[in-house]
mmCIF file of C-alpha atoms in Angstrom:
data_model
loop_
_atom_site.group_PDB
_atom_site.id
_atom_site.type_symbol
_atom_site.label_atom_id
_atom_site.label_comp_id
_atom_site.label_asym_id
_atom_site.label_seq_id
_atom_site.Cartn_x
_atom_site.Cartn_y
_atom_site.Cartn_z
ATOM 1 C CA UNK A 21 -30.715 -22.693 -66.827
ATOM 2 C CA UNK A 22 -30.048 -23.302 -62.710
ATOM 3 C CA UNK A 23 -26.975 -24.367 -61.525
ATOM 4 C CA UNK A 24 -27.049 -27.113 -59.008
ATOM 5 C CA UNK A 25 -24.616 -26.189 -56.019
ATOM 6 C CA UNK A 26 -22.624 -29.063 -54.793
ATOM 7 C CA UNK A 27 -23.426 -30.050 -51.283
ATOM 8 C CA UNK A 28 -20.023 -29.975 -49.534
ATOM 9 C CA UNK A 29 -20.036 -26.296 -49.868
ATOM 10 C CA UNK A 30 -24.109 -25.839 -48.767
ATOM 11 C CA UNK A 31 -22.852 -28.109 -45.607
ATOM 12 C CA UNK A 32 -19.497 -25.439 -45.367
ATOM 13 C CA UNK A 33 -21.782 -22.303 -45.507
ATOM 14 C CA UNK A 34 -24.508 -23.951 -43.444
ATOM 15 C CA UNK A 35 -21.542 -24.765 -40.760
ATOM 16 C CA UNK A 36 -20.081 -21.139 -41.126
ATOM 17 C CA UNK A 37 -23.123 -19.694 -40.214
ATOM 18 C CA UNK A 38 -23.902 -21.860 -37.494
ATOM 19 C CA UNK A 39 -20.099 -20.844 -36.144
ATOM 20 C CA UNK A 40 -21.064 -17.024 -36.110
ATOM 21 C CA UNK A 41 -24.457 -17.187 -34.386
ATOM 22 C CA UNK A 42 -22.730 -19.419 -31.672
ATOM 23 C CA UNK A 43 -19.923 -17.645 -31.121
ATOM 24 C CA UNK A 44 -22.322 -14.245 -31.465
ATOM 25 C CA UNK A 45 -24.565 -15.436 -28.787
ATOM 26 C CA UNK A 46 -21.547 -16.656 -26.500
ATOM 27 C CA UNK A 47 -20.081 -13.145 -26.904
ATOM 28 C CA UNK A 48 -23.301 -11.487 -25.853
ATOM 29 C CA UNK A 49 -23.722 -14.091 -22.654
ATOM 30 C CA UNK A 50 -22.533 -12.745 -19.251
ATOM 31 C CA UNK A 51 -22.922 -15.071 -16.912
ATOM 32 C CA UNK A 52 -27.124 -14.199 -15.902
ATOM 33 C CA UNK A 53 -27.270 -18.111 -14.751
ATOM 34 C CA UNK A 54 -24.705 -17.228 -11.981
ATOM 35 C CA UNK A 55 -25.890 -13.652 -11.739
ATOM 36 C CA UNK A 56 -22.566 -12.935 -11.413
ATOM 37 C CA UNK A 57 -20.867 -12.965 -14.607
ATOM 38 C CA UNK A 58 -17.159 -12.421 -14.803
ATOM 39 C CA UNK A 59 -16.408 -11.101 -11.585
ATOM 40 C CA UNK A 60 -16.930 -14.753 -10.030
ATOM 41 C CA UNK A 61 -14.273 -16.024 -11.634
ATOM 42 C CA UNK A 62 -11.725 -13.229 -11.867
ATOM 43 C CA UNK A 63 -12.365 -13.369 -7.435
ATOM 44 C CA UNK A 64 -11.189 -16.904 -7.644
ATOM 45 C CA UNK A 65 -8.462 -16.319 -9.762
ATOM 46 C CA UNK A 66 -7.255 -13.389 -7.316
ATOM 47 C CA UNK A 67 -4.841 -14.824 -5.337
ATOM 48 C CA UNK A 68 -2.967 -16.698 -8.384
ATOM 49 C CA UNK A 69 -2.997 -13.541 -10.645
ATOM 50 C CA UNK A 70 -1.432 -11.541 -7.767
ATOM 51 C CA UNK A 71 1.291 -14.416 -7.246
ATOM 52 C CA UNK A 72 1.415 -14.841 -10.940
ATOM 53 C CA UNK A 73 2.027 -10.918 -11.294
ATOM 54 C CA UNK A 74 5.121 -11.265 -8.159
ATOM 55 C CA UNK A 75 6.363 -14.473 -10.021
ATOM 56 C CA UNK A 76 6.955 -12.806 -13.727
ATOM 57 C CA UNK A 77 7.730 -9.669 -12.497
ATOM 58 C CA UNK A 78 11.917 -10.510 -12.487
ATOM 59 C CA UNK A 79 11.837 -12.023 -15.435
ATOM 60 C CA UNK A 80 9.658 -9.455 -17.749
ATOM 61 C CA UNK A 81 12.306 -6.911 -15.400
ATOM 62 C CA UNK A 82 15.322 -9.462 -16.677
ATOM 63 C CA UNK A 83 13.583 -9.492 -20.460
ATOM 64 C CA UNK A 84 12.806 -5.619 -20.751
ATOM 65 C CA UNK A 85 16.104 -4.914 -19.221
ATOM 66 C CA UNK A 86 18.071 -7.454 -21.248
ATOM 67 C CA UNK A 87 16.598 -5.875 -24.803
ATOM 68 C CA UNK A 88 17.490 -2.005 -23.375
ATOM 69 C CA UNK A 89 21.028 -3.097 -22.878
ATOM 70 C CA UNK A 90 21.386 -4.453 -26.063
ATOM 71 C CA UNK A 91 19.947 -1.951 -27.993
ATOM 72 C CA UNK A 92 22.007 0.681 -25.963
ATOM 73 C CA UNK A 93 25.350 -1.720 -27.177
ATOM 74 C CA UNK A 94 24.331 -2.417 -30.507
ATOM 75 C CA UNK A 95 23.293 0.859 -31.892
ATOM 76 C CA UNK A 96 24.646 3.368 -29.886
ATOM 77 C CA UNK A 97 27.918 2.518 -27.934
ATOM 78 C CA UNK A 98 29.031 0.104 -30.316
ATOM 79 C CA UNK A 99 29.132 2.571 -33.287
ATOM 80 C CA UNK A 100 30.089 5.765 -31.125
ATOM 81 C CA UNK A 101 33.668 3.893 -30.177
ATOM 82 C CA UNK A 102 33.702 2.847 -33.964
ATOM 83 C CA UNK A 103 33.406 6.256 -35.035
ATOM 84 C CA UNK A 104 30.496 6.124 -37.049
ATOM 85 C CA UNK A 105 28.979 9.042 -35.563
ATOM 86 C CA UNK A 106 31.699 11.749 -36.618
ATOM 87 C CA UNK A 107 30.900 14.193 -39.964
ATOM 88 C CA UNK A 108 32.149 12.204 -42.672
ATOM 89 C CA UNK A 109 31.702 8.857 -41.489
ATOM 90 C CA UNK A 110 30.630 6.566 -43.772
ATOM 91 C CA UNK A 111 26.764 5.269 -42.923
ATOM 92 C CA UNK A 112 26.477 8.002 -40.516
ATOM 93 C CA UNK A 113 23.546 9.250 -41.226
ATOM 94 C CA UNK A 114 22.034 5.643 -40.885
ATOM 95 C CA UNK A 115 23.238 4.730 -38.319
ATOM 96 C CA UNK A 116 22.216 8.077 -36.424
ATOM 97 C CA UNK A 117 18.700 7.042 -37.033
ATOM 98 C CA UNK A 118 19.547 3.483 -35.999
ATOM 99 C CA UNK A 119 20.574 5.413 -32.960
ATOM 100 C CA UNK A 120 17.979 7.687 -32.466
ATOM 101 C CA UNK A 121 15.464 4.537 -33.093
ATOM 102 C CA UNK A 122 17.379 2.446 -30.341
ATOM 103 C CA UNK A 123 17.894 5.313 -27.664
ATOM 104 C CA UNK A 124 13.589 5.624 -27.949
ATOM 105 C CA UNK A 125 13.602 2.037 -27.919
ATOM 106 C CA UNK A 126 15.695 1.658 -24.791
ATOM 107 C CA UNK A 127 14.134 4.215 -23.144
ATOM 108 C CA UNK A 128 10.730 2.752 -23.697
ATOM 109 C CA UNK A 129 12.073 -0.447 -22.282
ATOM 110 C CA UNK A 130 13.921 0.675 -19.344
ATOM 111 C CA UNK A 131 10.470 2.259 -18.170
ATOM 112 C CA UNK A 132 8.709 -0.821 -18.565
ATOM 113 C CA UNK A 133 11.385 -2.379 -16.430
ATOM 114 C CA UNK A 134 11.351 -0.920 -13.810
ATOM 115 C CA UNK A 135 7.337 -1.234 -13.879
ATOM 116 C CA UNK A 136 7.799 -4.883 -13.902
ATOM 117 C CA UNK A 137 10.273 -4.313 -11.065
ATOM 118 C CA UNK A 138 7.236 -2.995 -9.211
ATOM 119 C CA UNK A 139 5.778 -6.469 -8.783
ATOM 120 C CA UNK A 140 9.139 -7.883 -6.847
ATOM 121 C CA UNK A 141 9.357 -6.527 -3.064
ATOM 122 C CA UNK A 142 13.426 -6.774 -3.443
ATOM 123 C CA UNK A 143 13.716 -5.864 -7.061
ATOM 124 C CA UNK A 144 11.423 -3.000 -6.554
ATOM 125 C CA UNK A 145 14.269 -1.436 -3.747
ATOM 126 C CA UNK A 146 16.786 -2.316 -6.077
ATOM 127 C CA UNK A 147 15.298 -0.409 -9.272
ATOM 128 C CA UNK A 148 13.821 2.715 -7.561
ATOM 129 C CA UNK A 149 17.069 5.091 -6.925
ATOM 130 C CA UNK A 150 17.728 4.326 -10.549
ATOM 131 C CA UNK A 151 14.171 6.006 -11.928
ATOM 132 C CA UNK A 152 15.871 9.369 -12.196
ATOM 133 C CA UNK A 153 18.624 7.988 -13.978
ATOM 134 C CA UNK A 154 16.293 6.737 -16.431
ATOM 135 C CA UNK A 155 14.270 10.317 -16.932
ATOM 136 C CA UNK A 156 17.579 11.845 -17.671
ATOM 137 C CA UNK A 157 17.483 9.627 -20.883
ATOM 138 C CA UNK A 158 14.002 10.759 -22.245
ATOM 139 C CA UNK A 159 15.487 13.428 -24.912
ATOM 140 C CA UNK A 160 18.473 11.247 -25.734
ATOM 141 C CA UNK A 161 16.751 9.162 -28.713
ATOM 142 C CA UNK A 162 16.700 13.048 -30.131
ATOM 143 C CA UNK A 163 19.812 13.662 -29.299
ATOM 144 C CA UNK A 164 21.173 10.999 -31.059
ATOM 145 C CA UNK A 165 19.152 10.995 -33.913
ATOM 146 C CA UNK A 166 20.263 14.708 -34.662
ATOM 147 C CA UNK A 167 23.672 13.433 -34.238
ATOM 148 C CA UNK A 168 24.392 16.007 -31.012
ATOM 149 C CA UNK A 169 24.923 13.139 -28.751
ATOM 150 C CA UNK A 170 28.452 13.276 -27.010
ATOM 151 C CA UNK A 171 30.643 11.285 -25.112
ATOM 152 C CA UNK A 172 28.524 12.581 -21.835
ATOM 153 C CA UNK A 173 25.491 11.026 -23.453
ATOM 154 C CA UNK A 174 26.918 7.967 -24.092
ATOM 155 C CA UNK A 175 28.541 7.231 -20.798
ATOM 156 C CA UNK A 176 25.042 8.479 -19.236
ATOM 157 C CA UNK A 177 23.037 5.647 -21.112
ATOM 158 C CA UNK A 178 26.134 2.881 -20.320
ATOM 159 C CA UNK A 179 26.163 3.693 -16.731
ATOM 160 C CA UNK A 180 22.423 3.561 -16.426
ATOM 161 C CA UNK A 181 22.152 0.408 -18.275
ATOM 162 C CA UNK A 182 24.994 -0.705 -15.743
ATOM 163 C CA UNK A 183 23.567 0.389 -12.948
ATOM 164 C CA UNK A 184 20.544 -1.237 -14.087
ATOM 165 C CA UNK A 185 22.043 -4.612 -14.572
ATOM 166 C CA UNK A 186 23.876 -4.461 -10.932
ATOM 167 C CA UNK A 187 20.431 -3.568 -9.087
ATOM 168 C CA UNK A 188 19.195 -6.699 -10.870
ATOM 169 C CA UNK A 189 22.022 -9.166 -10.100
ATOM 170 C CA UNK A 190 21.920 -7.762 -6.650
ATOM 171 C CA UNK A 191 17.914 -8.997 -6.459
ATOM 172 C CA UNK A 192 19.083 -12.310 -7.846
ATOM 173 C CA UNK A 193 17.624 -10.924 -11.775
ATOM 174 C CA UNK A 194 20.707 -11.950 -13.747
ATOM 175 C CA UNK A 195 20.422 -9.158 -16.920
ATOM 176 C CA UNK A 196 22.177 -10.417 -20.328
ATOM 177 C CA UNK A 197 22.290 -8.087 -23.432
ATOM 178 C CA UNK A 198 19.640 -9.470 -25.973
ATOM 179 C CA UNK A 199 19.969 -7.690 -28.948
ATOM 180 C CA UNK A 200 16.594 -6.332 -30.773
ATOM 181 C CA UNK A 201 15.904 -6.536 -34.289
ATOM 182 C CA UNK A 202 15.193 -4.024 -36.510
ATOM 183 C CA UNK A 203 11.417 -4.770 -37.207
ATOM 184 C CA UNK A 204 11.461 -4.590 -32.758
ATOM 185 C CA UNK A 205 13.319 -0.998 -32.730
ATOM 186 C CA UNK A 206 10.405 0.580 -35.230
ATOM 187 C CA UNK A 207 7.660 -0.897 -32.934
#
């Protein structure tokens, strides 16, 4: 006994199919009618990318540097003054991984910064007497997570987060705390 297969889903499969060899053969094109291929319109868009680039660069600097500074507040200073650090402490050990997490974090964020400062002739002076600041941070996240982080450590990651904010006010980059979430800190 054959089944008889409606027709809406032969027309479905039949337009499925068609959908992959298109898109297949699309993939596979590179531009042989111009003889060019990509590279004819990635010229054109040249000058626009480059002014695109200069254009975003304060505000991925004012976004990378705003999540940094709030992860550096929320996680680390915050609880430090509160005391959740000490032995004892009730959630310490959570919150030194919360810690640890967020020093990594804003470490991996302060970097990118200062990359995107890169693309901004005035935020680019600003930023670059702070890069050594920002080196001195890379075992922190360690640091913190093993709970041997000190008041030294923390007023090392406030003042380069300030210093960081005052280099971008000064190259008109306005930097405001934005606080990660958790999901943001893991990666």
């Amino acid at each position: 006994m054959t089944r008889s297969v409606p027709l809406r889903r032969l027309l479905v499969a039949l337009l499925l199919s068609c959908t992959v060899l298109v898109s297949a053969t699309a993939c596979g094109d590179s531009g042989s009618a111009t003889g060019t291929g990509v590279s004819a319109s990635a010229s054109a868009a040249s000058p626009s990318a480059s002014t695109e680039k200069q254009r975003l660069a304060k505000t991925r600097f004012v976004a990378n540097a705003g999540l940094a500074a709030g992860a550096t507040y929320q996680w680390i200073v915050k609880p430090y003054r509160a005391g959740t650090f000490k032995k004892g402490a009730d959630g310490r050990t959570f919150a030194l991984v919360k810690a640890g997490l967020a020093g990594g974090f804003a470490y991996n964020r302060l970097k990118a910064a200062t990359e995107n400062a890169k693309g901004d002739p005035l935020l680019s002076k600003a930023v670059a007497p702070l890069t050594a600041g920002i080196e001195s941070l890379k075992g922190m996240a360690t640091k913190l997570r093993n709970g041997q982080a000190g008041e030294g450590d923390i007023g090392a990651f406030e003042s380069v987060i300030d210093s960081i904010k005052s280099a971008g006010k000064g190259a008109g980059a306005q930097v405001r705390d934005k606080v990660p979430s958790t999901s943001q800190l893991t990666g």
